[in-house]
GROMACS .gro file of N, CA and C in nm:
model
  309
    1UNK      N    1   9.331   7.404   9.845
    1UNK     CA    2   9.465   7.474   9.903
    1UNK      C    3   9.469   7.570   9.999
    2UNK      N    4   9.506   7.637  10.113
    2UNK     CA    5   9.505   7.680  10.176
    2UNK      C    6   9.720   7.767  10.167
    3UNK      N    7   9.669   7.860  10.131
    3UNK     CA    8   9.784   7.943  10.147
    3UNK      C    9   9.811   7.992  10.245
    4UNK      N   10   9.979   8.041  10.273
    4UNK     CA   11  10.083   8.044  10.336
    4UNK      C   12  10.005   8.131  10.430
    5UNK      N   13   9.964   8.150  10.581
    5UNK     CA   14  10.031   8.311  10.656
    5UNK      C   15  10.117   8.370  10.614
    6UNK      N   16  10.111   8.563  10.580
    6UNK     CA   17  10.249   8.627  10.604
    6UNK      C   18  10.339   8.645  10.654
    7UNK      N   19  10.423   8.716  10.737
    7UNK     CA   20  10.474   8.732  10.769
    7UNK      C   21  10.338   8.910  10.806
    8UNK      N   22  10.364   8.909  10.976
    8UNK     CA   23  10.327   9.068  11.049
    8UNK      C   24  10.371   9.137  11.009
    9UNK      N   25  10.295   9.268  10.996
    9UNK     CA   26  10.284   9.382  11.091
    9UNK      C   27  10.456   9.531  11.094
   10UNK      N   28  10.462   9.336  11.244
   10UNK     CA   29  10.642   9.362  11.368
   10UNK      C   30  10.661   9.371  11.226
   11UNK      N   31  10.734   9.255  11.143
   11UNK     CA   32  10.859   9.142  11.113
   11UNK      C   33  10.827   9.217  10.943
   12UNK      N   34  10.802   9.278  10.974
   12UNK     CA   35  10.809   9.387  10.801
   12UNK      C   36  10.842   9.503  10.819
   13UNK      N   37  10.833   9.600  10.907
   13UNK     CA   38  10.905   9.708  10.976
   13UNK      C   39  11.009   9.704  11.008
   14UNK      N   40  11.077   9.519  11.157
   14UNK     CA   41  11.222   9.523  11.145
   14UNK      C   42  11.324   9.512  11.057
   15UNK      N   43  11.246   9.458  10.891
   15UNK     CA   44  11.326   9.457  10.832
   15UNK      C   45  11.313   9.625  10.661
   16UNK      N   46  11.254   9.697  10.789
   16UNK     CA   47  11.271   9.891  10.767
   16UNK      C   48  11.185   9.920  10.634
   17UNK      N   49  11.056   9.792  10.597
   17UNK     CA   50  10.938   9.809  10.468
   17UNK      C   51  10.858   9.869  10.619
   18UNK      N   52  10.830   9.919  10.577
   18UNK     CA   53  10.669  10.084  10.557
   18UNK      C   54  10.581  10.061  10.458
   19UNK      N   55  10.653  10.035  10.322
   19UNK     CA   56  10.546  10.050  10.217
   19UNK      C   57  10.430   9.832  10.193
   20UNK      N   58  10.346   9.945  10.179
   20UNK     CA   59  10.313   9.794  10.080
   20UNK      C   60  10.216   9.813   9.945
   21UNK      N   61  10.266   9.703   9.873
   21UNK     CA   62  10.152   9.715   9.713
   21UNK      C   63  10.093   9.573   9.753
   22UNK      N   64   9.981   9.670   9.655
   22UNK     CA   65   9.854   9.605   9.737
   22UNK      C   66   9.778   9.584   9.568
   23UNK      N   67   9.774   9.363   9.490
   23UNK     CA   68   9.724   9.365   9.403
   23UNK      C   69   9.579   9.376   9.416
   24UNK      N   70   9.518   9.369   9.277
   24UNK     CA   71   9.387   9.214   9.323
   24UNK      C   72   9.370   9.148   9.270
   25UNK      N   73   9.276   9.092   9.307
   25UNK     CA   74   9.249   8.929   9.314
   25UNK      C   75   9.176   8.837   9.197
   26UNK      N   76   9.174   8.935   9.087
   26UNK     CA   77   9.144   8.881   8.931
   26UNK      C   78   9.278   8.932   8.884
   27UNK      N   79   9.299   8.813   8.840
   27UNK     CA   80   9.451   8.828   8.754
   27UNK      C   81   9.472   8.930   8.649
   28UNK      N   82   9.343   8.881   8.633
   28UNK     CA   83   9.249   8.968   8.391
   28UNK      C   84   9.237   9.158   8.478
   29UNK      N   85   9.224   9.150   8.534
   29UNK     CA   86   9.251   9.317   8.637
   29UNK      C   87   9.337   9.356   8.567
   30UNK      N   88   9.446   9.296   8.667
   30UNK     CA   89   9.605   9.389   8.694
   30UNK      C   90   9.571   9.462   8.792
   31UNK      N   91   9.474   9.538   8.836
   31UNK     CA   92   9.429   9.656   8.928
   31UNK      C   93   9.561   9.616   9.032
   32UNK      N   94   9.641   9.765   9.085
   32UNK     CA   95   9.792   9.741   9.150
   32UNK      C   96   9.758   9.888   9.253
   33UNK      N   97   9.803   9.928   9.367
   33UNK     CA   98   9.815  10.037   9.420
   33UNK      C   99   9.969  10.021   9.511
   34UNK      N  100  10.030  10.137   9.584
   34UNK     CA  101  10.151  10.111   9.674
   34UNK      C  102  10.054  10.247   9.784
   35UNK      N  103  10.074  10.178   9.877
   35UNK     CA  104  10.055  10.244  10.008
   35UNK      C  105  10.111  10.208  10.177
   36UNK      N  106  10.088  10.312  10.219
   36UNK     CA  107  10.203  10.274  10.317
   36UNK      C  108  10.092  10.210  10.415
   37UNK      N  109  10.176  10.134  10.568
   37UNK     CA  110  10.164  10.057  10.598
   37UNK      C  111  10.166  10.092  10.730
   38UNK      N  112  10.173  10.187  10.741
   38UNK     CA  113  10.155  10.241  10.899
   38UNK      C  114  10.049  10.245  10.980
   39UNK      N  115   9.933  10.271  10.907
   39UNK     CA  116   9.800  10.255  10.961
   39UNK      C  117   9.723  10.124  11.098
   40UNK      N  118   9.843   9.971  11.016
   40UNK     CA  119   9.820   9.868  11.113
   40UNK      C  120   9.868   9.833  11.187
   41UNK      N  121   9.835   9.740  11.333
   41UNK     CA  122   9.900   9.680  11.456
   41UNK      C  123   9.994   9.642  11.414
   42UNK      N  124  10.088   9.558  11.525
   42UNK     CA  125  10.245   9.493  11.524
   42UNK      C  126  10.206   9.366  11.436
   43UNK      N  127  10.052   9.335  11.496
   43UNK     CA  128  10.055   9.175  11.549
   43UNK      C  129   9.952   9.109  11.451
   44UNK      N  130   9.894   9.212  11.390
   44UNK     CA  131   9.850   9.124  11.211
   44UNK      C  132   9.892   9.160  11.098
   45UNK      N  133   9.862   9.042  11.041
   45UNK     CA  134   9.909   8.971  10.906
   45UNK      C  135   9.914   8.992  10.816
   46UNK      N  136  10.026   9.066  10.752
   46UNK     CA  137   9.935   9.058  10.571
   46UNK      C  138   9.807   8.971  10.490
   47UNK      N  139   9.834   8.896  10.572
   47UNK     CA  140   9.749   8.807  10.520
   47UNK      C  141   9.624   8.819  10.550
   48UNK      N  142   9.583   8.854  10.695
   48UNK     CA  143   9.464   8.920  10.761
   48UNK      C  144   9.369   8.984  10.673
   49UNK      N  145   9.443   9.144  10.645
   49UNK     CA  146   9.399   9.171  10.562
   49UNK      C  147   9.384   9.212  10.421
   50UNK      N  148   9.386   9.064  10.350
   50UNK     CA  149   9.394   9.040  10.195
   50UNK      C  150   9.279   9.071  10.154
   51UNK      N  151   9.188   8.989  10.214
   51UNK     CA  152   8.976   9.017  10.227
   51UNK      C  153   8.944   9.124  10.260
   52UNK      N  154   9.005   9.228  10.270
   52UNK     CA  155   8.936   9.357  10.340
   52UNK      C  156   8.963   9.476  10.202
   53UNK      N  157   9.027   9.439  10.123
   53UNK     CA  158   9.030   9.581  10.006
   53UNK      C  159   8.911   9.476   9.945
   54UNK      N  160   8.839   9.584   9.855
   54UNK     CA  161   8.807   9.595   9.748
   54UNK      C  162   8.818   9.670   9.605
   55UNK      N  163   8.915   9.624   9.497
   55UNK     CA  164   8.933   9.684   9.309
   55UNK      C  165   8.851   9.771   9.352
   56UNK      N  166   8.891   9.850   9.340
   56UNK     CA  167   8.827  10.048   9.327
   56UNK      C  168   8.811   9.975   9.099
   57UNK      N  169   8.886   9.932   9.005
   57UNK     CA  170   8.842   9.902   8.867
   57UNK      C  171   8.779   9.794   8.841
   58UNK      N  172   8.760   9.726   8.882
   58UNK     CA  173   8.688   9.589   8.855
   58UNK      C  174   8.547   9.544   9.009
   59UNK      N  175   8.576   9.598   9.162
   59UNK     CA  176   8.484   9.571   9.146
   59UNK      C  177   8.523   9.438   9.313
   60UNK      N  178   8.609   9.353   9.187
   60UNK     CA  179   8.609   9.255   9.282
   60UNK      C  180   8.615   9.254   9.455
   61UNK      N  181   8.633   9.139   9.491
   61UNK     CA  182   8.654   9.138   9.708
   61UNK      C  183   8.822   9.083   9.654
   62UNK      N  184   8.877   9.115   9.762
   62UNK     CA  185   9.052   9.031   9.790
   62UNK      C  186   9.166   9.121   9.713
   63UNK      N  187   9.298   9.053   9.732
   63UNK     CA  188   9.381   9.106   9.771
   63UNK      C  189   9.481   9.075   9.737
   64UNK      N  190   9.564   9.055   9.685
   64UNK     CA  191   9.744   9.004   9.739
   64UNK      C  192   9.798   9.161   9.749
   65UNK      N  193   9.808   9.142   9.928
   65UNK     CA  194   9.901   9.240   9.963
   65UNK      C  195  10.061   9.174  10.039
   66UNK      N  196  10.120   9.293   9.912
   66UNK     CA  197  10.331   9.275   9.922
   66UNK      C  198  10.332   9.340  10.039
   67UNK      N  199  10.449   9.291  10.105
   67UNK     CA  200  10.575   9.398  10.149
   67UNK      C  201  10.566   9.523  10.052
   68UNK      N  202  10.627   9.653   9.988
   68UNK     CA  203  10.684   9.679   9.926
   68UNK      C  204  10.859   9.728   9.946
   69UNK      N  205  10.909   9.640   9.914
   69UNK     CA  206  11.089   9.657   9.943
   69UNK      C  207  11.106   9.823   9.846
   70UNK      N  208  11.105   9.812   9.798
   70UNK     CA  209  11.109  10.012   9.714
   70UNK      C  210  11.008  10.140   9.831
   71UNK      N  211  11.006  10.109   9.897
   71UNK     CA  212  10.906  10.260   9.932
   71UNK      C  213  10.949  10.330  10.008
   72UNK      N  214  11.073  10.325   9.984
   72UNK     CA  215  11.105  10.491  10.014
   72UNK      C  216  11.262  10.538   9.900
   73UNK      N  217  11.247  10.484   9.772
   73UNK     CA  218  11.270  10.516   9.647
   73UNK      C  219  11.134  10.584   9.522
   74UNK      N  220  11.230  10.686   9.447
   74UNK     CA  221  11.066  10.754   9.363
   74UNK      C  222  11.088  10.652   9.198
   75UNK      N  223  10.985  10.728   9.190
   75UNK     CA  224  10.959  10.624   9.062
   75UNK      C  225  11.028  10.601   8.975
   76UNK      N  226  11.011  10.498   8.919
   76UNK     CA  227  11.101  10.509   8.823
   76UNK      C  228  11.075  10.508   8.626
   77UNK      N  229  11.054  10.563   8.553
   77UNK     CA  230  10.961  10.464   8.418
   77UNK      C  231  11.069  10.371   8.361
   78UNK      N  232  10.993  10.305   8.347
   78UNK     CA  233  11.055  10.223   8.253
   78UNK      C  234  10.888  10.148   8.095
   79UNK      N  235  10.946  10.181   8.037
   79UNK     CA  236  10.843  10.137   7.872
   79UNK      C  237  10.729  10.240   7.918
   80UNK      N  238  10.787  10.374   7.935
   80UNK     CA  239  10.693  10.436   7.895
   80UNK      C  240  10.628  10.448   8.027
   81UNK      N  241  10.643  10.408   8.121
   81UNK     CA  242  10.521  10.362   8.222
   81UNK      C  243  10.537  10.453   8.381
   82UNK      N  244  10.548  10.520   8.497
   82UNK     CA  245  10.602  10.473   8.576
   82UNK      C  246  10.535  10.420   8.665
   83UNK      N  247  10.651  10.374   8.648
   83UNK     CA  248  10.623  10.277   8.824
   83UNK      C  249  10.599  10.329   8.936
   84UNK      N  250  10.472  10.275   8.937
   84UNK     CA  251  10.442  10.285   9.073
   84UNK      C  252  10.361  10.413   9.083
   85UNK      N  253  10.278  10.526   9.219
   85UNK     CA  254  10.250  10.611   9.218
   85UNK      C  255  10.311  10.726   9.251
   86UNK      N  256  10.353  10.871   9.253
   86UNK     CA  257  10.461  10.969   9.250
   86UNK      C  258  10.394  10.957   9.458
   87UNK      N  259  10.267  10.933   9.439
   87UNK     CA  260  10.279  10.961   9.610
   87UNK      C  261  10.198  10.928   9.648
   88UNK      N  262  10.201  10.846   9.760
   88UNK     CA  263  10.087  10.678   9.812
   88UNK      C  264   9.999  10.785   9.903
   89UNK      N  265   9.866  10.684   9.874
   89UNK     CA  266   9.800  10.740  10.015
   89UNK      C  267   9.773  10.664  10.096
   90UNK      N  268   9.772  10.784  10.192
   90UNK     CA  269   9.836  10.808  10.342
   90UNK      C  270   9.698  10.631  10.393
   91UNK      N  271   9.810  10.632  10.474
   91UNK     CA  272   9.666  10.513  10.619
   91UNK      C  273   9.534  10.540  10.649
   92UNK      N  274   9.510  10.654  10.618
   92UNK     CA  275   9.357  10.722  10.661
   92UNK      C  276   9.267  10.698  10.459
   93UNK      N  277   9.316  10.806  10.412
   93UNK     CA  278   9.302  10.691  10.333
   93UNK      C  279   9.211  10.567  10.222
   94UNK      N  280   9.319  10.478  10.311
   94UNK     CA  281   9.334  10.282  10.206
   94UNK      C  282   9.193  10.282  10.309
   95UNK      N  283   9.259  10.323  10.414
   95UNK     CA  284   9.095  10.295  10.556
   95UNK      C  285   8.958  10.347  10.533
   96UNK      N  286   8.945  10.472  10.410
   96UNK     CA  287   8.866  10.498  10.354
   96UNK      C  288   8.788  10.421  10.283
   97UNK      N  289   8.865  10.320  10.228
   97UNK     CA  290   8.859  10.219  10.123
   97UNK      C  291   8.732  10.156  10.190
   98UNK      N  292   8.740  10.124  10.271
   98UNK     CA  293   8.779  10.028  10.436
   98UNK      C  294   8.649  10.068  10.435
   99UNK      N  295   8.583  10.118  10.483
   99UNK     CA  296   8.446  10.226  10.555
   99UNK      C  297   8.381  10.155  10.330
  100UNK      N  298   8.414  10.149  10.262
  100UNK     CA  299   8.313  10.262  10.150
  100UNK      C  300   8.310  10.100  10.095
  101UNK      N  301   8.374  10.006  10.114
  101UNK     CA  302   8.347   9.856  10.099
  101UNK      C  303   8.292   9.802  10.177
  102UNK      N  304   8.198   9.852  10.344
  102UNK     CA  305   8.075   9.823  10.409
  102UNK      C  306   8.154   9.772  10.565
  103UNK      N  307   8.259   9.769  10.564
  103UNK     CA  308   8.411   9.683  10.600
  103UNK      C  309   8.405   9.735  10.785
   0.00000   0.00000   0.00000
């Protein structure tokens, strides 16, 4: 079964969204991170970069990448946990993860 292609970065930016939520492809891991999406060109689709991520918690390659519609809001506490990181990594930090993965 083929996955539907997701929106491009240009379409995401047109909606006013600048952040990304990246979830590990292994549902048992449930590791996630919020990052900036400003380092990718406008014509790239979110689905195009999913295979480039390697989970830093379990080591599995692949991710589910989605727009972070709350990218400009402060993290809030829910059930004793802080939702999202207090400071999002820069695009350079995210790209360094690609280089470490050998991509």
